[in-house]
Coordinates of C-alpha atoms in Angstrom, one line a residue:
X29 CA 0.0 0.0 0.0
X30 CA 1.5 3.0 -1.3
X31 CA 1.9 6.1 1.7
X32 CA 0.0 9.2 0.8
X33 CA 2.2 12.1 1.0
X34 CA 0.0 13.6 4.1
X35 CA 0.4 10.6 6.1
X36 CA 2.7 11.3 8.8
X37 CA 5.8 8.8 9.7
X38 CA 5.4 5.8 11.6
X39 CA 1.3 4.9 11.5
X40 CA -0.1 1.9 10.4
X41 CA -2.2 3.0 7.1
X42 CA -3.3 -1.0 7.1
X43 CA -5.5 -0.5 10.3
X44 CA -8.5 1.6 10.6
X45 CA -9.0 5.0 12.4
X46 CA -12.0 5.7 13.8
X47 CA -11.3 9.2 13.2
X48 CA -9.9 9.0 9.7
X49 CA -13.3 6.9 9.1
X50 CA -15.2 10.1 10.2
X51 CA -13.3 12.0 7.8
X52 CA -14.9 10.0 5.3
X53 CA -18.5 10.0 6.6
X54 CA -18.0 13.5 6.3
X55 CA -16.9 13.7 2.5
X56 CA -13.5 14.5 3.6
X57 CA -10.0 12.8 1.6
X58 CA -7.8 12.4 4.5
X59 CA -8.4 8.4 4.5
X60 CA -7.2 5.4 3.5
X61 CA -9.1 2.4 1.6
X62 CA -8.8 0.4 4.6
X63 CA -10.9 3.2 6.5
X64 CA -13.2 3.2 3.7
X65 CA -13.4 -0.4 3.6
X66 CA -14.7 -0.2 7.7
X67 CA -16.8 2.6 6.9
X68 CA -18.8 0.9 3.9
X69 CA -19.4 -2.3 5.9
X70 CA -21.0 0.1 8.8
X71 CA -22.5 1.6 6.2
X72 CA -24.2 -2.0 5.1
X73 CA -25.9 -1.7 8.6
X74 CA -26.6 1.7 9.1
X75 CA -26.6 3.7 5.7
X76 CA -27.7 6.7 7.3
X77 CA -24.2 6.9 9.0
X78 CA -23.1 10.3 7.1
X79 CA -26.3 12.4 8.3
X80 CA -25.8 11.2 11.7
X81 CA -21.9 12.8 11.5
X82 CA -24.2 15.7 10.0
X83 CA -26.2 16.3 12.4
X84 CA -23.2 16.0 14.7
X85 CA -21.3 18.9 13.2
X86 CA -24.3 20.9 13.0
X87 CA -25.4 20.6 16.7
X88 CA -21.8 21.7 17.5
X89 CA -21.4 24.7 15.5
X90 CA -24.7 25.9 17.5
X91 CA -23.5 25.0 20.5
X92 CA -20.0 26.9 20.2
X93 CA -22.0 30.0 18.5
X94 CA -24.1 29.2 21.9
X95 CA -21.5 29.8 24.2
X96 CA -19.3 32.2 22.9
X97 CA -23.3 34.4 23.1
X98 CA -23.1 33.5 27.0
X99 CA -19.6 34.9 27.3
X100 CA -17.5 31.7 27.0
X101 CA -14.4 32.1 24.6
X102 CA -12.3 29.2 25.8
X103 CA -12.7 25.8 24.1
X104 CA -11.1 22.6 24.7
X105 CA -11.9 19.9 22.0
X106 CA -11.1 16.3 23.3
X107 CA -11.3 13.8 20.5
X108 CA -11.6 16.6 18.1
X109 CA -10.6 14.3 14.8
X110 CA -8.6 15.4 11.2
X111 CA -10.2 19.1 10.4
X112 CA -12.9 19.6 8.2
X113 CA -14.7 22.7 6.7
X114 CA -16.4 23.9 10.0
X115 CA -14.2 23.8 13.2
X116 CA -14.3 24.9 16.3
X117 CA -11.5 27.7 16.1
X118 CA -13.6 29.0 12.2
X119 CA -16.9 29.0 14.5
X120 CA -15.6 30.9 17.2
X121 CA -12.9 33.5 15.9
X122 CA -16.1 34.2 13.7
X123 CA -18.1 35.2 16.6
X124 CA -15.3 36.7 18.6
X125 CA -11.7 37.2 17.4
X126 CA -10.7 36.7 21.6
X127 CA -11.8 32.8 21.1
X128 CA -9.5 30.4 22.2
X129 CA -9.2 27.1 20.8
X130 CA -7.1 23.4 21.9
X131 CA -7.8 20.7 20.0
X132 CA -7.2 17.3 21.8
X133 CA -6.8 13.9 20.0
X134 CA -4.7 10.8 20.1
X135 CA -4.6 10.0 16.3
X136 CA -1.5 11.3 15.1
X137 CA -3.0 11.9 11.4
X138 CA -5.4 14.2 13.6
X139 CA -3.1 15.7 15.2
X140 CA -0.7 16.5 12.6
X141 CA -3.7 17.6 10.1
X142 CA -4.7 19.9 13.1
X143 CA -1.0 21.5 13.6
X144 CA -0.9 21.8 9.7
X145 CA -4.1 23.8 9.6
X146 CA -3.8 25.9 12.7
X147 CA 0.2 26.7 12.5
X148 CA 1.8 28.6 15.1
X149 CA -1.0 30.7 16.3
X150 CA -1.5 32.5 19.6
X151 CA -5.2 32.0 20.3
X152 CA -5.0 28.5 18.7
X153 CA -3.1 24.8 20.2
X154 CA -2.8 21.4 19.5
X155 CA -2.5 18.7 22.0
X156 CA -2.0 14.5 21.3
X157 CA -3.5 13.0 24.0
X158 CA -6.4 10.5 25.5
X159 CA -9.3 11.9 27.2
X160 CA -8.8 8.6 29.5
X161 CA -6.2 10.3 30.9
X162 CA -7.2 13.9 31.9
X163 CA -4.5 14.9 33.6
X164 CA -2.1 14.8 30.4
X165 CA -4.6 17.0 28.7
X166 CA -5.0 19.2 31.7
X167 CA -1.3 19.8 32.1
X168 CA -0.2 19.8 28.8
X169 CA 2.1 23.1 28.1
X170 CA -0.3 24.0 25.0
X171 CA -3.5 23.8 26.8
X172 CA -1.8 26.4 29.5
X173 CA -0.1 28.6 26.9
X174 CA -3.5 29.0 25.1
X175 CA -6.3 28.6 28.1
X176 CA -6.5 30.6 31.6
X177 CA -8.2 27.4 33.2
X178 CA -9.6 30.2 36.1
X179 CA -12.1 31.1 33.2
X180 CA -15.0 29.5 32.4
X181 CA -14.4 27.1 29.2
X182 CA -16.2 25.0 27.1
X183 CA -15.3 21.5 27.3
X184 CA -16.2 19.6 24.0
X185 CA -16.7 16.3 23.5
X186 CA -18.9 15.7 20.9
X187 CA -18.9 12.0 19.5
X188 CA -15.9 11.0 21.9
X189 CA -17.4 9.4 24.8
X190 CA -19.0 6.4 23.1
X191 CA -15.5 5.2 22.2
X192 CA -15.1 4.3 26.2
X193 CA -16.0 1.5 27.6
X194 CA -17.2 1.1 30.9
X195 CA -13.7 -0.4 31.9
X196 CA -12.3 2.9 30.7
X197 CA -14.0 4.5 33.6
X198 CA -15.2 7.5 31.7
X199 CA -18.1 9.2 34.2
X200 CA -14.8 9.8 36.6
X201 CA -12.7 11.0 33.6
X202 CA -15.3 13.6 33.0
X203 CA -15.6 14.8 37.0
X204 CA -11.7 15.1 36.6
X205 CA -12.1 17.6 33.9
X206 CA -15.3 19.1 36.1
X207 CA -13.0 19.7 38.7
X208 CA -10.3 21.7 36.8
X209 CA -13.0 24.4 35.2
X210 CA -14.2 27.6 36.5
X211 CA -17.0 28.0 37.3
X212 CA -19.5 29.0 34.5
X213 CA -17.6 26.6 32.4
X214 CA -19.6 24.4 29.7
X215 CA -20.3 20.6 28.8
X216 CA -21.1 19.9 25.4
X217 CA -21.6 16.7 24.6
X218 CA -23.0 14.2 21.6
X219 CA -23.4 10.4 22.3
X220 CA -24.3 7.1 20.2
X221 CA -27.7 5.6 21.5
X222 CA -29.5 3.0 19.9
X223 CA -32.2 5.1 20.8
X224 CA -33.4 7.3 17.7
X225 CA -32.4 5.1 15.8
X226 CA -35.1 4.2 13.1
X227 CA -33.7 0.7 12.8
X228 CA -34.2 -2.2 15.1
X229 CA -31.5 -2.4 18.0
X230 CA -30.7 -6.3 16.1
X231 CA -29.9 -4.9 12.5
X232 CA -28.0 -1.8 14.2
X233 CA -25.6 -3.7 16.3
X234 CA -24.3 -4.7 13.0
X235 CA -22.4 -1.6 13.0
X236 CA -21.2 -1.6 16.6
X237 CA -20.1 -4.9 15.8
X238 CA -18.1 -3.2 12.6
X239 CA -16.1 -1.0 15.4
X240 CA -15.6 -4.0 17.9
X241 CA -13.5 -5.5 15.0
X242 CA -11.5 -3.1 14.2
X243 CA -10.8 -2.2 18.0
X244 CA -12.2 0.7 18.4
X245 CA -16.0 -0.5 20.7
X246 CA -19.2 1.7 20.3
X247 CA -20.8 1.9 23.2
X248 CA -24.4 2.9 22.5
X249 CA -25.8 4.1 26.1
X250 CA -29.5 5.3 26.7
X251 CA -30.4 8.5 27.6
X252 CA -30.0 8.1 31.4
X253 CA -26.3 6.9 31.3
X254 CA -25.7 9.7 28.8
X255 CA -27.3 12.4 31.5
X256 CA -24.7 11.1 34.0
X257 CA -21.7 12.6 32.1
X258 CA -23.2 15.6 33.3
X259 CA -23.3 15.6 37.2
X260 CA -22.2 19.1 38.6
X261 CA -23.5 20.7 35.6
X262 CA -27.0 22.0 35.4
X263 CA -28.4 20.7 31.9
X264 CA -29.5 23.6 30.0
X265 CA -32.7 23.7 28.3
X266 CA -33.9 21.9 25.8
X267 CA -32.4 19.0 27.8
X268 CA -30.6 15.6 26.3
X269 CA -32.6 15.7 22.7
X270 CA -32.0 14.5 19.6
X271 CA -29.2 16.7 18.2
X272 CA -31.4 18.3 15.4
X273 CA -33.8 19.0 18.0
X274 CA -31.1 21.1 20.5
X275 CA -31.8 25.1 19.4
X276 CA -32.2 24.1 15.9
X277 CA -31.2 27.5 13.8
X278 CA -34.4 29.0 11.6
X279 CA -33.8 28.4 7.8
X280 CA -31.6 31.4 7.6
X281 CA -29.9 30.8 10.0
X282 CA -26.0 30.6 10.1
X283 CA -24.4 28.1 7.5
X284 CA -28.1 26.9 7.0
X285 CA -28.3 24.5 9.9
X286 CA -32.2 23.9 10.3
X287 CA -33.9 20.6 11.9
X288 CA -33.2 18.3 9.4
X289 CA -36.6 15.8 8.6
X290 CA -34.0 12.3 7.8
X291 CA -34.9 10.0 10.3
X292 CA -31.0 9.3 11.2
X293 CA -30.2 12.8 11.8
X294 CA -32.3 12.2 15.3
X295 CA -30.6 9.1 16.7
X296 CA -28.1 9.5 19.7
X297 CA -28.0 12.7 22.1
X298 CA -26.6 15.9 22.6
X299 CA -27.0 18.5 25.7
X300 CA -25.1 21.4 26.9
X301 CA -24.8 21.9 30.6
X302 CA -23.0 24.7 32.8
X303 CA -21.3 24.0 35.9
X304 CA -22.2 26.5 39.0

Protein backbone atom coordinates (compact mmCIF):
# COMPACT_ATOMS: atom_id res chain seq x y z
CA UNK A 1 0.00 0.00 0.00
CA UNK A 2 1.47 3.03 -1.26
CA UNK A 3 1.86 6.09 1.69
CA UNK A 4 0.02 9.16 0.80
CA UNK A 5 2.16 12.08 0.98
CA UNK A 6 0.05 13.57 4.12
CA UNK A 7 0.36 10.57 6.11
CA UNK A 8 2.69 11.33 8.81
CA UNK A 9 5.81 8.76 9.67
CA UNK A 10 5.43 5.83 11.64
CA UNK A 11 1.29 4.93 11.46
CA UNK A 12 -0.05 1.87 10.36
CA UNK A 13 -2.22 3.04 7.06
CA UNK A 14 -3.25 -1.05 7.14
CA UNK A 15 -5.47 -0.53 10.28
CA UNK A 16 -8.46 1.58 10.59
CA UNK A 17 -8.96 4.95 12.39
CA UNK A 18 -12.05 5.70 13.80
CA UNK A 19 -11.34 9.22 13.23
CA UNK A 20 -9.88 9.02 9.67
CA UNK A 21 -13.35 6.93 9.06
CA UNK A 22 -15.24 10.12 10.21
CA UNK A 23 -13.26 11.97 7.82
CA UNK A 24 -14.89 9.98 5.35
CA UNK A 25 -18.50 10.00 6.56
CA UNK A 26 -18.02 13.52 6.28
CA UNK A 27 -16.90 13.66 2.51
CA UNK A 28 -13.48 14.45 3.61
CA UNK A 29 -10.04 12.83 1.59
CA UNK A 30 -7.77 12.42 4.45
CA UNK A 31 -8.37 8.36 4.46
CA UNK A 32 -7.16 5.36 3.49
CA UNK A 33 -9.14 2.41 1.57
CA UNK A 34 -8.82 0.45 4.64
CA UNK A 35 -10.93 3.24 6.51
CA UNK A 36 -13.23 3.21 3.70
CA UNK A 37 -13.39 -0.37 3.60
CA UNK A 38 -14.69 -0.20 7.66
CA UNK A 39 -16.84 2.58 6.92
CA UNK A 40 -18.78 0.90 3.90
CA UNK A 41 -19.41 -2.30 5.87
CA UNK A 42 -21.02 0.08 8.80
CA UNK A 43 -22.50 1.55 6.23
CA UNK A 44 -24.20 -2.00 5.09
CA UNK A 45 -25.91 -1.66 8.65
CA UNK A 46 -26.63 1.74 9.14
CA UNK A 47 -26.63 3.73 5.73
CA UNK A 48 -27.75 6.74 7.29
CA UNK A 49 -24.21 6.89 9.03
CA UNK A 50 -23.15 10.28 7.06
CA UNK A 51 -26.31 12.37 8.35
CA UNK A 52 -25.77 11.24 11.74
CA UNK A 53 -21.89 12.80 11.54
CA UNK A 54 -24.22 15.65 9.95
CA UNK A 55 -26.16 16.34 12.39
CA UNK A 56 -23.16 15.98 14.74
CA UNK A 57 -21.35 18.91 13.18
CA UNK A 58 -24.26 20.89 13.02
CA UNK A 59 -25.35 20.58 16.72
CA UNK A 60 -21.76 21.69 17.54
CA UNK A 61 -21.42 24.67 15.48
CA UNK A 62 -24.68 25.93 17.47
CA UNK A 63 -23.48 24.99 20.51
CA UNK A 64 -20.02 26.93 20.20
CA UNK A 65 -21.98 30.01 18.54
CA UNK A 66 -24.08 29.24 21.90
CA UNK A 67 -21.48 29.79 24.21
CA UNK A 68 -19.32 32.25 22.89
CA UNK A 69 -23.26 34.43 23.10
CA UNK A 70 -23.08 33.48 26.99
CA UNK A 71 -19.64 34.88 27.26
CA UNK A 72 -17.46 31.75 27.03
CA UNK A 73 -14.41 32.14 24.62
CA UNK A 74 -12.34 29.25 25.75
CA UNK A 75 -12.72 25.75 24.10
CA UNK A 76 -11.10 22.64 24.70
CA UNK A 77 -11.94 19.92 22.04
CA UNK A 78 -11.10 16.35 23.34
CA UNK A 79 -11.35 13.83 20.50
CA UNK A 80 -11.56 16.59 18.12
CA UNK A 81 -10.59 14.29 14.83
CA UNK A 82 -8.64 15.37 11.20
CA UNK A 83 -10.23 19.13 10.37
CA UNK A 84 -12.90 19.61 8.20
CA UNK A 85 -14.70 22.68 6.75
CA UNK A 86 -16.43 23.91 9.96
CA UNK A 87 -14.21 23.84 13.15
CA UNK A 88 -14.27 24.90 16.28
CA UNK A 89 -11.55 27.74 16.10
CA UNK A 90 -13.59 28.98 12.18
CA UNK A 91 -16.86 28.96 14.53
CA UNK A 92 -15.57 30.86 17.19
CA UNK A 93 -12.89 33.52 15.94
CA UNK A 94 -16.12 34.18 13.72
CA UNK A 95 -18.14 35.18 16.57
CA UNK A 96 -15.33 36.69 18.62
CA UNK A 97 -11.72 37.24 17.42
CA UNK A 98 -10.71 36.66 21.62
CA UNK A 99 -11.76 32.80 21.12
CA UNK A 100 -9.55 30.40 22.17
CA UNK A 101 -9.25 27.06 20.83
CA UNK A 102 -7.09 23.42 21.93
CA UNK A 103 -7.79 20.69 19.99
CA UNK A 104 -7.22 17.28 21.83
CA UNK A 105 -6.77 13.87 19.98
CA UNK A 106 -4.71 10.76 20.14
CA UNK A 107 -4.64 10.05 16.28
CA UNK A 108 -1.48 11.25 15.10
CA UNK A 109 -3.00 11.89 11.36
CA UNK A 110 -5.37 14.17 13.60
CA UNK A 111 -3.05 15.71 15.21
CA UNK A 112 -0.70 16.52 12.59
CA UNK A 113 -3.65 17.56 10.13
CA UNK A 114 -4.68 19.91 13.15
CA UNK A 115 -0.97 21.52 13.59
CA UNK A 116 -0.91 21.79 9.65
CA UNK A 117 -4.11 23.82 9.62
CA UNK A 118 -3.84 25.94 12.71
CA UNK A 119 0.21 26.75 12.55
CA UNK A 120 1.79 28.62 15.14
CA UNK A 121 -1.04 30.67 16.29
CA UNK A 122 -1.55 32.54 19.60
CA UNK A 123 -5.23 32.02 20.31
CA UNK A 124 -4.95 28.45 18.72
CA UNK A 125 -3.07 24.76 20.22
CA UNK A 126 -2.80 21.45 19.51
CA UNK A 127 -2.50 18.66 22.04
CA UNK A 128 -1.96 14.53 21.31
CA UNK A 129 -3.52 12.99 23.97
CA UNK A 130 -6.35 10.52 25.54
CA UNK A 131 -9.26 11.86 27.20
CA UNK A 132 -8.78 8.60 29.45
CA UNK A 133 -6.21 10.28 30.87
CA UNK A 134 -7.16 13.89 31.93
CA UNK A 135 -4.50 14.91 33.63
CA UNK A 136 -2.08 14.81 30.38
CA UNK A 137 -4.59 16.97 28.74
CA UNK A 138 -5.01 19.23 31.71
CA UNK A 139 -1.31 19.79 32.10
CA UNK A 140 -0.22 19.78 28.77
CA UNK A 141 2.13 23.15 28.10
CA UNK A 142 -0.31 23.96 24.99
CA UNK A 143 -3.48 23.84 26.80
CA UNK A 144 -1.79 26.44 29.46
CA UNK A 145 -0.09 28.61 26.87
CA UNK A 146 -3.55 29.00 25.14
CA UNK A 147 -6.34 28.58 28.06
CA UNK A 148 -6.53 30.56 31.63
CA UNK A 149 -8.19 27.41 33.15
CA UNK A 150 -9.58 30.21 36.14
CA UNK A 151 -12.05 31.11 33.24
CA UNK A 152 -14.96 29.50 32.35
CA UNK A 153 -14.43 27.12 29.21
CA UNK A 154 -16.25 25.01 27.09
CA UNK A 155 -15.35 21.45 27.26
CA UNK A 156 -16.23 19.62 24.05
CA UNK A 157 -16.66 16.35 23.49
CA UNK A 158 -18.90 15.70 20.86
CA UNK A 159 -18.87 12.05 19.49
CA UNK A 160 -15.93 10.99 21.86
CA UNK A 161 -17.41 9.40 24.84
CA UNK A 162 -19.03 6.43 23.07
CA UNK A 163 -15.50 5.16 22.17
CA UNK A 164 -15.10 4.27 26.25
CA UNK A 165 -15.96 1.50 27.58
CA UNK A 166 -17.22 1.13 30.88
CA UNK A 167 -13.73 -0.39 31.85
CA UNK A 168 -12.30 2.91 30.70
CA UNK A 169 -14.00 4.46 33.59
CA UNK A 170 -15.24 7.54 31.65
CA UNK A 171 -18.09 9.25 34.18
CA UNK A 172 -14.82 9.83 36.56
CA UNK A 173 -12.66 10.99 33.61
CA UNK A 174 -15.25 13.56 32.99
CA UNK A 175 -15.58 14.84 37.01
CA UNK A 176 -11.69 15.15 36.65
CA UNK A 177 -12.08 17.59 33.91
CA UNK A 178 -15.35 19.09 36.07
CA UNK A 179 -12.95 19.75 38.74
CA UNK A 180 -10.33 21.72 36.76
CA UNK A 181 -12.96 24.44 35.19
CA UNK A 182 -14.23 27.59 36.54
CA UNK A 183 -17.04 28.02 37.30
CA UNK A 184 -19.49 28.97 34.47
CA UNK A 185 -17.62 26.58 32.40
CA UNK A 186 -19.56 24.40 29.67
CA UNK A 187 -20.28 20.56 28.78
CA UNK A 188 -21.06 19.90 25.41
CA UNK A 189 -21.61 16.67 24.62
CA UNK A 190 -22.96 14.16 21.55
CA UNK A 191 -23.37 10.37 22.28
CA UNK A 192 -24.28 7.11 20.20
CA UNK A 193 -27.66 5.63 21.54
CA UNK A 194 -29.48 3.01 19.91
CA UNK A 195 -32.22 5.06 20.78
CA UNK A 196 -33.35 7.30 17.68
CA UNK A 197 -32.45 5.12 15.80
CA UNK A 198 -35.06 4.23 13.12
CA UNK A 199 -33.70 0.69 12.78
CA UNK A 200 -34.21 -2.16 15.09
CA UNK A 201 -31.51 -2.39 17.97
CA UNK A 202 -30.68 -6.30 16.13
CA UNK A 203 -29.94 -4.86 12.46
CA UNK A 204 -27.96 -1.81 14.22
CA UNK A 205 -25.55 -3.71 16.34
CA UNK A 206 -24.31 -4.74 13.02
CA UNK A 207 -22.38 -1.64 13.04
CA UNK A 208 -21.24 -1.58 16.61
CA UNK A 209 -20.07 -4.91 15.76
CA UNK A 210 -18.06 -3.20 12.59
CA UNK A 211 -16.11 -0.97 15.45
CA UNK A 212 -15.62 -3.95 17.87
CA UNK A 213 -13.46 -5.55 15.00
CA UNK A 214 -11.53 -3.10 14.20
CA UNK A 215 -10.81 -2.23 17.96
CA UNK A 216 -12.17 0.73 18.39
CA UNK A 217 -15.96 -0.53 20.68
CA UNK A 218 -19.16 1.72 20.32
CA UNK A 219 -20.77 1.87 23.22
CA UNK A 220 -24.41 2.90 22.52
CA UNK A 221 -25.84 4.08 26.05
CA UNK A 222 -29.48 5.28 26.70
CA UNK A 223 -30.35 8.52 27.63
CA UNK A 224 -30.05 8.09 31.44
CA UNK A 225 -26.29 6.90 31.35
CA UNK A 226 -25.68 9.69 28.76
CA UNK A 227 -27.34 12.39 31.49
CA UNK A 228 -24.67 11.05 33.95
CA UNK A 229 -21.72 12.58 32.11
CA UNK A 230 -23.18 15.62 33.31
CA UNK A 231 -23.34 15.58 37.17
CA UNK A 232 -22.17 19.11 38.55
CA UNK A 233 -23.52 20.65 35.62
CA UNK A 234 -26.96 22.04 35.43
CA UNK A 235 -28.37 20.65 31.93
CA UNK A 236 -29.55 23.58 29.96
CA UNK A 237 -32.72 23.73 28.29
CA UNK A 238 -33.95 21.91 25.79
CA UNK A 239 -32.36 19.00 27.84
CA UNK A 240 -30.56 15.56 26.30
CA UNK A 241 -32.57 15.68 22.67
CA UNK A 242 -32.03 14.50 19.60
CA UNK A 243 -29.21 16.69 18.25
CA UNK A 244 -31.42 18.32 15.41
CA UNK A 245 -33.84 19.02 17.98
CA UNK A 246 -31.08 21.14 20.49
CA UNK A 247 -31.76 25.10 19.42
CA UNK A 248 -32.16 24.13 15.88
CA UNK A 249 -31.22 27.48 13.78
CA UNK A 250 -34.41 28.97 11.60
CA UNK A 251 -33.79 28.42 7.81
CA UNK A 252 -31.57 31.39 7.55
CA UNK A 253 -29.88 30.84 10.03
CA UNK A 254 -25.98 30.64 10.05
CA UNK A 255 -24.39 28.06 7.46
CA UNK A 256 -28.11 26.92 6.97
CA UNK A 257 -28.25 24.48 9.94
CA UNK A 258 -32.17 23.88 10.27
CA UNK A 259 -33.88 20.59 11.91
CA UNK A 260 -33.17 18.32 9.36
CA UNK A 261 -36.58 15.81 8.56
CA UNK A 262 -34.01 12.30 7.83
CA UNK A 263 -34.87 10.04 10.33
CA UNK A 264 -31.00 9.28 11.16
CA UNK A 265 -30.20 12.83 11.81
CA UNK A 266 -32.31 12.17 15.33
CA UNK A 267 -30.64 9.09 16.67
CA UNK A 268 -28.08 9.54 19.67
CA UNK A 269 -28.01 12.75 22.08
CA UNK A 270 -26.59 15.94 22.65
CA UNK A 271 -27.03 18.50 25.74
CA UNK A 272 -25.06 21.43 26.91
CA UNK A 273 -24.76 21.89 30.64
CA UNK A 274 -23.05 24.72 32.85
CA UNK A 275 -21.35 24.05 35.85
CA UNK A 276 -22.23 26.47 38.97
Amino acid sequence: MERPAWAPPGIDISVPSVSRIYDYYLGGSHNFEVDRQAARRAMEFMPGLPKIMQANRAFMRRAVRYAVGAGVTQFLDIGSGIPTFGNVHEIAQAATPEARVVYVDHDPVAVAHSQAVLGNTERTGVVAADLRKPQEILTAPEVGRVLDLSRPVALMLVAVLHFLEEADDPYAAVAELREALAPGSLLIVTHASYQGIPLSEEVASGTVGVYRDIRNPLVMRDAEQIGRFFEGFDLLEPGLVAMPNWRPDGPDGPEGDTTDEDPYAFSGFAGVGRKA
